[in-house]
Coordinates of N, CA and C in Angstrom, one line a residue:
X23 N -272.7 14.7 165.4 CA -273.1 13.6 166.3 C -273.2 12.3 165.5
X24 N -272.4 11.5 165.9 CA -272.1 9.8 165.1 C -272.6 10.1 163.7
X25 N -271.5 10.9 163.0 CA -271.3 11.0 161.9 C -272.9 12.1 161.2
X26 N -273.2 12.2 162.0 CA -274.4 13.4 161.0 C -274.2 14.6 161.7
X27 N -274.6 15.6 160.7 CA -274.5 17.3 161.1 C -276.2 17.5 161.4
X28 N -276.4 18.5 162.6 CA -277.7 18.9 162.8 C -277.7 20.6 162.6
X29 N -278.9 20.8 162.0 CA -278.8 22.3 161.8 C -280.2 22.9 162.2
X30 N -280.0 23.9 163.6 CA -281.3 24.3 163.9 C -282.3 25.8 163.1
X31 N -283.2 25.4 162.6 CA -283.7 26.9 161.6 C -284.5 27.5 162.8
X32 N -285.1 29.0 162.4 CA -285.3 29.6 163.3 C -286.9 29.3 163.8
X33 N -287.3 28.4 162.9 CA -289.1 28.1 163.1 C -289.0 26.8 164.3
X34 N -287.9 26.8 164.5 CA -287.8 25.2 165.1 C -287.5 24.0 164.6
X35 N -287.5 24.2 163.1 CA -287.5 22.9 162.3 C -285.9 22.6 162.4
X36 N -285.6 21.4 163.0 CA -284.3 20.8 163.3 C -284.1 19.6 162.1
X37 N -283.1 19.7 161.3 CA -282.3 18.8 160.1 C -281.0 18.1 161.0
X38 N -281.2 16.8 160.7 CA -280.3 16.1 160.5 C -279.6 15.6 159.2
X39 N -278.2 16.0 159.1 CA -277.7 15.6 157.8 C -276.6 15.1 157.6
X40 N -276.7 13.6 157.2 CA -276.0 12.6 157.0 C -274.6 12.8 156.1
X41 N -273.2 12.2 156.1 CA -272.1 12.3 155.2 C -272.6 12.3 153.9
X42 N -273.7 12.0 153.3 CA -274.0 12.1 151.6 C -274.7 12.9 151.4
X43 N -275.1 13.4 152.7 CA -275.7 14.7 152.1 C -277.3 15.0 152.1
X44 N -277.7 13.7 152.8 CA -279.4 13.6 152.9 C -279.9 13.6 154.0
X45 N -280.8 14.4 153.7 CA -281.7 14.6 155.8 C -282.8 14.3 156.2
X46 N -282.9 14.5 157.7 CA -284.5 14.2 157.6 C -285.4 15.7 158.5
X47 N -286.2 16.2 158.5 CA -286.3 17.2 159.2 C -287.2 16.8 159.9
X48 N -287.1 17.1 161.5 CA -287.8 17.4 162.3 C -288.7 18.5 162.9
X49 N -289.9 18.4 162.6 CA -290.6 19.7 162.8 C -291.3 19.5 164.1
X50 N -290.2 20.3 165.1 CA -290.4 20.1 166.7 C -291.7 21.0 167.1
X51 N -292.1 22.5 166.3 CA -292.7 23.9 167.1 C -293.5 23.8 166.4
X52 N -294.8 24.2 166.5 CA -296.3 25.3 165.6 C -295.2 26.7 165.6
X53 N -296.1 27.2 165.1 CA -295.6 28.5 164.5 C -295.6 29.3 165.5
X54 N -295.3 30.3 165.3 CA -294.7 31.5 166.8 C -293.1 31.5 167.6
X55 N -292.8 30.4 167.8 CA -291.6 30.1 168.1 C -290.6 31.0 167.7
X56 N -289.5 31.1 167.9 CA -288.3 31.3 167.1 C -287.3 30.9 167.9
X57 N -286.2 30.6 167.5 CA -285.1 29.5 167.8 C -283.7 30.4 167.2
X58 N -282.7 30.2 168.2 CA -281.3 30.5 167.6 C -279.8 30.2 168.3
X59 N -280.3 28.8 169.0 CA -279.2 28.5 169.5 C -279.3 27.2 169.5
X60 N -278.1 26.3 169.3 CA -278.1 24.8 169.2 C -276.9 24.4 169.8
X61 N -277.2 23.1 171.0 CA -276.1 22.2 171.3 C -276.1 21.4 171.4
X62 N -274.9 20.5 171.9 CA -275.4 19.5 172.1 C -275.2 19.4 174.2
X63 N -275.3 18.2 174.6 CA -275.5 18.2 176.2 C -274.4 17.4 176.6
X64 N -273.9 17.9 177.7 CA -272.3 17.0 177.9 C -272.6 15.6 178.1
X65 N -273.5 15.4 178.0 CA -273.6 13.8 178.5 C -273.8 12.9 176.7
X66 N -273.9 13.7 175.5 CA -273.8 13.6 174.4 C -275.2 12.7 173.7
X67 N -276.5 12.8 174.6 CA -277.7 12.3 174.6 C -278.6 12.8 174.3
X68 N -278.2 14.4 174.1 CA -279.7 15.2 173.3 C -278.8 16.6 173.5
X69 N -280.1 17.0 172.7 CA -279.1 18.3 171.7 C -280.2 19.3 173.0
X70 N -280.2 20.7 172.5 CA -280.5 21.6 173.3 C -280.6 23.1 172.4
X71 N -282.0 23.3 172.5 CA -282.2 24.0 171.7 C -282.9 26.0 172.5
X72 N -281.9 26.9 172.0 CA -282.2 27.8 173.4 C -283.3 28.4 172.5
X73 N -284.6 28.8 172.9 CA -285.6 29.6 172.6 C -285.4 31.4 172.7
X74 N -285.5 31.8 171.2 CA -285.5 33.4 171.6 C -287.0 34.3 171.7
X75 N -287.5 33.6 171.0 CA -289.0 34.0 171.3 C -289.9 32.6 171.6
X76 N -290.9 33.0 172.6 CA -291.9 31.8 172.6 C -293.3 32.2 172.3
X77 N -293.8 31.6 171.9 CA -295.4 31.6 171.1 C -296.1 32.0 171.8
X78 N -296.1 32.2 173.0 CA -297.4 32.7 174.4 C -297.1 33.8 174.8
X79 N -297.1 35.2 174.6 CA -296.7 36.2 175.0 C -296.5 36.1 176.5
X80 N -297.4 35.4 177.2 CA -297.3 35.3 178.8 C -295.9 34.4 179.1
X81 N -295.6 33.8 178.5 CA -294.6 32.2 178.4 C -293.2 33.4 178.4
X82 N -293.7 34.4 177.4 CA -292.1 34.9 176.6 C -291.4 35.6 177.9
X83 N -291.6 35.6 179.2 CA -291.2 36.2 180.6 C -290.3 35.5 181.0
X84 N -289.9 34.2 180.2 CA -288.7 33.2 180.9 C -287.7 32.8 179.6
X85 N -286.8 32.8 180.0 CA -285.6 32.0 179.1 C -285.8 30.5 179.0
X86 N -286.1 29.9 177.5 CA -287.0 28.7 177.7 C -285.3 27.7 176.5
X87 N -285.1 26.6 177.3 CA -284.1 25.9 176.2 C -284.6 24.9 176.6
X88 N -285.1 23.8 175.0 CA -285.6 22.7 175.0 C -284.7 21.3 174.6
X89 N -285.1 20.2 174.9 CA -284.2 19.2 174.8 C -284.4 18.1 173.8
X90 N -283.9 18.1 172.4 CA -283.9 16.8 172.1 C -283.4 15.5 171.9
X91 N -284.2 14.9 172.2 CA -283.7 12.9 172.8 C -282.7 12.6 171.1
X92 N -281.5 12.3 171.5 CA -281.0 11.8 170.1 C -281.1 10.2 170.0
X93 N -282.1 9.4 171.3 CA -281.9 8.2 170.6 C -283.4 8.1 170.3
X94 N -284.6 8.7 171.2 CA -285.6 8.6 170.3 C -286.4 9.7 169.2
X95 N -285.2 10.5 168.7 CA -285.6 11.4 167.6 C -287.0 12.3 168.3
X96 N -287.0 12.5 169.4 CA -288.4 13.2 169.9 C -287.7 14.5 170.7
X97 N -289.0 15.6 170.6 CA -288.7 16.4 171.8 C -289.2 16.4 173.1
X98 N -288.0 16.2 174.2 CA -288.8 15.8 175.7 C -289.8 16.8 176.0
X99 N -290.9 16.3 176.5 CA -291.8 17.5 177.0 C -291.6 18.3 177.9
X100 N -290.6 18.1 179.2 CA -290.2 19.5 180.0 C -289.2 20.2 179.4
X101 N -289.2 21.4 179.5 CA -288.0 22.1 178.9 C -286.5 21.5 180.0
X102 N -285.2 21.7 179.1 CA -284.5 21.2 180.2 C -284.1 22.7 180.7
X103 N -284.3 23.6 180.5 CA -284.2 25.1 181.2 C -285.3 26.0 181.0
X104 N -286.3 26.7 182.2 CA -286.5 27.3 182.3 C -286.5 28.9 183.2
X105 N -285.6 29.7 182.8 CA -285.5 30.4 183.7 C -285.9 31.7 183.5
X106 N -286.6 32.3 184.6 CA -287.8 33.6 184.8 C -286.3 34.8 184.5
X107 N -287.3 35.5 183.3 CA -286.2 36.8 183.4 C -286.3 37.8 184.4
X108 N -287.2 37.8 185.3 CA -286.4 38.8 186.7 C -285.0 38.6 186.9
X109 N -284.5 37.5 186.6 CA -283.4 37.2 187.3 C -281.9 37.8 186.0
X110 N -282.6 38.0 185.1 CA -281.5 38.0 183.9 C -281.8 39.7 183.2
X111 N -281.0 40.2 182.4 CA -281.2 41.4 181.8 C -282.7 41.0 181.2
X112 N -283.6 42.2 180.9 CA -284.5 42.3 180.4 C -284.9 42.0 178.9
X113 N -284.0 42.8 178.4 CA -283.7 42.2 176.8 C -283.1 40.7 176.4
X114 N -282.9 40.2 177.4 CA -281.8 39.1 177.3 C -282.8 38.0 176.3
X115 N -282.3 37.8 174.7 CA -282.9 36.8 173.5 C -281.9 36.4 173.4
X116 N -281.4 35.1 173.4 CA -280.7 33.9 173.3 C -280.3 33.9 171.8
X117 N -279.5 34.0 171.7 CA -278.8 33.7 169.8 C -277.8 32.9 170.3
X118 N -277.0 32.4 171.5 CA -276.3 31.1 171.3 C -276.4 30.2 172.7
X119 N -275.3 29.3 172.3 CA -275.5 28.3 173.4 C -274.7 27.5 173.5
X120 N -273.8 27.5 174.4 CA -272.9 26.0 174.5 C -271.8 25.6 175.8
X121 N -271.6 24.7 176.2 CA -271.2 24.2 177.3 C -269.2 24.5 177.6
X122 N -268.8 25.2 178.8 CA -267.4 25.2 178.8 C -267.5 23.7 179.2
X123 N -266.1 23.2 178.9 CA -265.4 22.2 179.8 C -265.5 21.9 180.8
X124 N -265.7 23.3 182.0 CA -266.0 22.9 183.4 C -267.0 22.6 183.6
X125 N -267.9 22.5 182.4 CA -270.1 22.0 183.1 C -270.4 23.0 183.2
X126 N -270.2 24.1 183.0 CA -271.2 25.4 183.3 C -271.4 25.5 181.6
X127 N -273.0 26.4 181.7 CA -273.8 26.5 180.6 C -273.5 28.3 180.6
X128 N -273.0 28.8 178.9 CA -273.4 29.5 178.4 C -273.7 30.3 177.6
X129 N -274.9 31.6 177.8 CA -275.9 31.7 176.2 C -275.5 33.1 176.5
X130 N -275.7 33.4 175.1 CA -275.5 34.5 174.8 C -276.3 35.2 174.2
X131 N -276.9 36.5 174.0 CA -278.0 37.5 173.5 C -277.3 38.2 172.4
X132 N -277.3 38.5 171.4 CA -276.9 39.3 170.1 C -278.0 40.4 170.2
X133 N -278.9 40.3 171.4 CA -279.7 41.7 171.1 C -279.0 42.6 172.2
X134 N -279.1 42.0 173.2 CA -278.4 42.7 174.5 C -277.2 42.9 174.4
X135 N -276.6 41.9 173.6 CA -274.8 41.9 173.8 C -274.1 41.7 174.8
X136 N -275.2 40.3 175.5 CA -274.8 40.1 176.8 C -274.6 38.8 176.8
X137 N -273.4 38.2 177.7 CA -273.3 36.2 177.9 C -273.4 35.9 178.8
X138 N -274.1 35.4 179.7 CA -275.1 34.6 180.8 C -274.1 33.3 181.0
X139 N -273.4 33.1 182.2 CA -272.8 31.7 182.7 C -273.8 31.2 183.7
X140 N -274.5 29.9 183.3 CA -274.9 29.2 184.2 C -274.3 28.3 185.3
X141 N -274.1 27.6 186.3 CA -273.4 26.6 186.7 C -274.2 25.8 186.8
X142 N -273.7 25.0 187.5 CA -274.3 23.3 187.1 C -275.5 23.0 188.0
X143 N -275.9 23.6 188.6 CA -277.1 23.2 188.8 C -278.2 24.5 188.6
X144 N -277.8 25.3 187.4 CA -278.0 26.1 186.4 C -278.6 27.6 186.9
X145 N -277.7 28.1 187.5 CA -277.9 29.3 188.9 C -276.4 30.0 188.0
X146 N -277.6 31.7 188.0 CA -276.6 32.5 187.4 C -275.6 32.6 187.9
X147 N -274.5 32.9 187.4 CA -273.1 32.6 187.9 C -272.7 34.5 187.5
X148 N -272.6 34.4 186.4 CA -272.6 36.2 185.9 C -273.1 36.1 184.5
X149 N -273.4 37.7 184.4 CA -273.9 38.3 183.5 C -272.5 39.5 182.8
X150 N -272.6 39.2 181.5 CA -271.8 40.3 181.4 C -272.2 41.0 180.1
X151 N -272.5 42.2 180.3 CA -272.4 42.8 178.8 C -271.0 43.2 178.3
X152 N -271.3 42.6 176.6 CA -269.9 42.8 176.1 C -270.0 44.4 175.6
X153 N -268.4 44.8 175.7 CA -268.6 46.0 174.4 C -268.9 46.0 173.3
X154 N -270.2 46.8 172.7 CA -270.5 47.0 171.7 C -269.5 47.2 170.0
X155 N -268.6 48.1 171.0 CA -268.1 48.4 169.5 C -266.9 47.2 169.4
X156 N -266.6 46.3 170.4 CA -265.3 45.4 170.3 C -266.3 43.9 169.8
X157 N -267.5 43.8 169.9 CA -267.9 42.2 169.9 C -269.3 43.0 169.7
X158 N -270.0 43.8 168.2 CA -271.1 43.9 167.6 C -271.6 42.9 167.4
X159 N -273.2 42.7 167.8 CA -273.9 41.6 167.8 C -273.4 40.2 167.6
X160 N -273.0 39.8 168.9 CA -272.4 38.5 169.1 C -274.3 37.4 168.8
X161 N -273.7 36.4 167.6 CA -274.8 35.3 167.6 C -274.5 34.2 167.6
X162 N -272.9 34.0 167.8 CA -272.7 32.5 167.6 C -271.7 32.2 168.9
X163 N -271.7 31.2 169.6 CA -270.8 30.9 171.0 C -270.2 29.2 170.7
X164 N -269.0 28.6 171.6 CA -268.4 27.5 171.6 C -267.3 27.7 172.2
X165 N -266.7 26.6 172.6 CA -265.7 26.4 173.3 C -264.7 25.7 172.9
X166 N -263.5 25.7 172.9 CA -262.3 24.4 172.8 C -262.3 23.4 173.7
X167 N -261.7 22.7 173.7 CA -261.5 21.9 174.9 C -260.5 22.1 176.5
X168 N -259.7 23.1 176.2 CA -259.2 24.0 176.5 C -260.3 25.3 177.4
X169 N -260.5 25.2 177.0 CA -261.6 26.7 178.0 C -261.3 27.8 176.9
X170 N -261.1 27.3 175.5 CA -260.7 28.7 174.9 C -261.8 29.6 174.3
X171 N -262.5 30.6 174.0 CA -264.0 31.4 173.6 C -264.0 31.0 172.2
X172 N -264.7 30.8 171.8 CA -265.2 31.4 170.1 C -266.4 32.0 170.0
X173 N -266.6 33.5 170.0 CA -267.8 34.2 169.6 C -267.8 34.8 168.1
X174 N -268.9 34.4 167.5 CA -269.3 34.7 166.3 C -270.2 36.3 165.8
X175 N -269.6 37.1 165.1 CA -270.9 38.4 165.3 C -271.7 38.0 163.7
X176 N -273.0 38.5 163.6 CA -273.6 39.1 162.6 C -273.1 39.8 161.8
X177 N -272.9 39.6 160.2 CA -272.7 40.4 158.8 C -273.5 41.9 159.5
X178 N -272.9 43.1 159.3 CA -274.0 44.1 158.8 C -273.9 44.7 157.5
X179 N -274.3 45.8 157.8 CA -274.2 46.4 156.0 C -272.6 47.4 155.8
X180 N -272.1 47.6 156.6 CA -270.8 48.0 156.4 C -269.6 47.0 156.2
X181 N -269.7 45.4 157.3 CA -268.6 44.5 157.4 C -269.2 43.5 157.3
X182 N -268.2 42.5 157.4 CA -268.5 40.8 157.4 C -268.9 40.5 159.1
X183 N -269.2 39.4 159.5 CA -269.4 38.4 160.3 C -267.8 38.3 160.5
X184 N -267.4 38.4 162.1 CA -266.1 38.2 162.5 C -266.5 36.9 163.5
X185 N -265.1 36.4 163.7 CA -264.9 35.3 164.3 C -264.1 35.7 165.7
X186 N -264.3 35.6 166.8 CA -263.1 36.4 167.7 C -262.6 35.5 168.3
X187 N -261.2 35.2 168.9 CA -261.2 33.8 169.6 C -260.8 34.7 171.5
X188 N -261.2 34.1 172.5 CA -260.8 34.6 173.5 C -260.2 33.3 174.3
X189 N -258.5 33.2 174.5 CA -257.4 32.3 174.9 C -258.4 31.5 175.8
X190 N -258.6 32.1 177.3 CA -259.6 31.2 178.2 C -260.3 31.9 179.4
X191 N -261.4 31.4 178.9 CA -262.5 32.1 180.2 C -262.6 31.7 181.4

């Protein structure tokens, strides 16, 4: 974003890092949180951060993705998604996050092994679990401009982290 890279850690603490190499870190969460998905928002005005765990055991009943302002370096105080898991798989923890082309929002679970399309006025569209043994713990998601997939898995102890490309969703 206008020349700096942002990198979300799992405590919440969001880096911005500049072409030379220097950052500044924003420490958005108290402790409890955990975080594992980062984007940015089509309108290219704040980033979007999807929550896999939230600090309130009562709170952790909803899929929580928070928003922050890239022109006032702050985080907005409503979340820009909140949505009750009755409506989504039960296991469903968020490990990614990112927008197709067409405006629809989607996140993906590396615990469930499931990818959530939202549409645009953010109403589940589908749910799909992937196969396990073809797309092992998917944690990373993105798109081409094209409609093309890029899902990322987790290193285990037998193999590397695969990249998979899927032509268009």
């Amino acid at each position: 974003v206008n020349n700096s890279f942002f990198i979300l850690k799992s405590n919440g603490d969001l880096y911005e890092v500049d072409s030379k190499g220097e950052f500044v870190v924003y420490s958005l969460f108290k402790m409890g949180f955990e975080f594992e998905g980062l984007t940015i928002s089509p309108n290219g005005k704040s980033l979007l951060l999807a929550c896999k765990k939230h600090e309130k055991k009562k709170r952790d009943d909803h899929l929580w993705v928070f928003e922050f302002d890239l022109k006032s370096k702050q985080l907005l105080k409503d979340p820009f998604l909140k949505l009750s898991k009755d409506k989504i798989i039960k296991s469903f923890r968020p490990s990614g996050i990112a927008f197709h082309p067409n405006g629809n929002l989607f996140i993906i679970s590396g615990v469930s092994n499931t990818i959530m399309e939202l549409n645009q006025n953010f109403e589940i569209v589908n749910q799909t679990k992937l196969p396990e043994f073809k797309y092992p713990q998917v944690e990373g998601i993105c798109f081409d401009l094209n409609g093309g997939l890029y899902l990322s898995s987790e290193k285990d102890y037998l193999e590397n982290g695969k990249l998979y490309f899927l032509k268009q969703l």
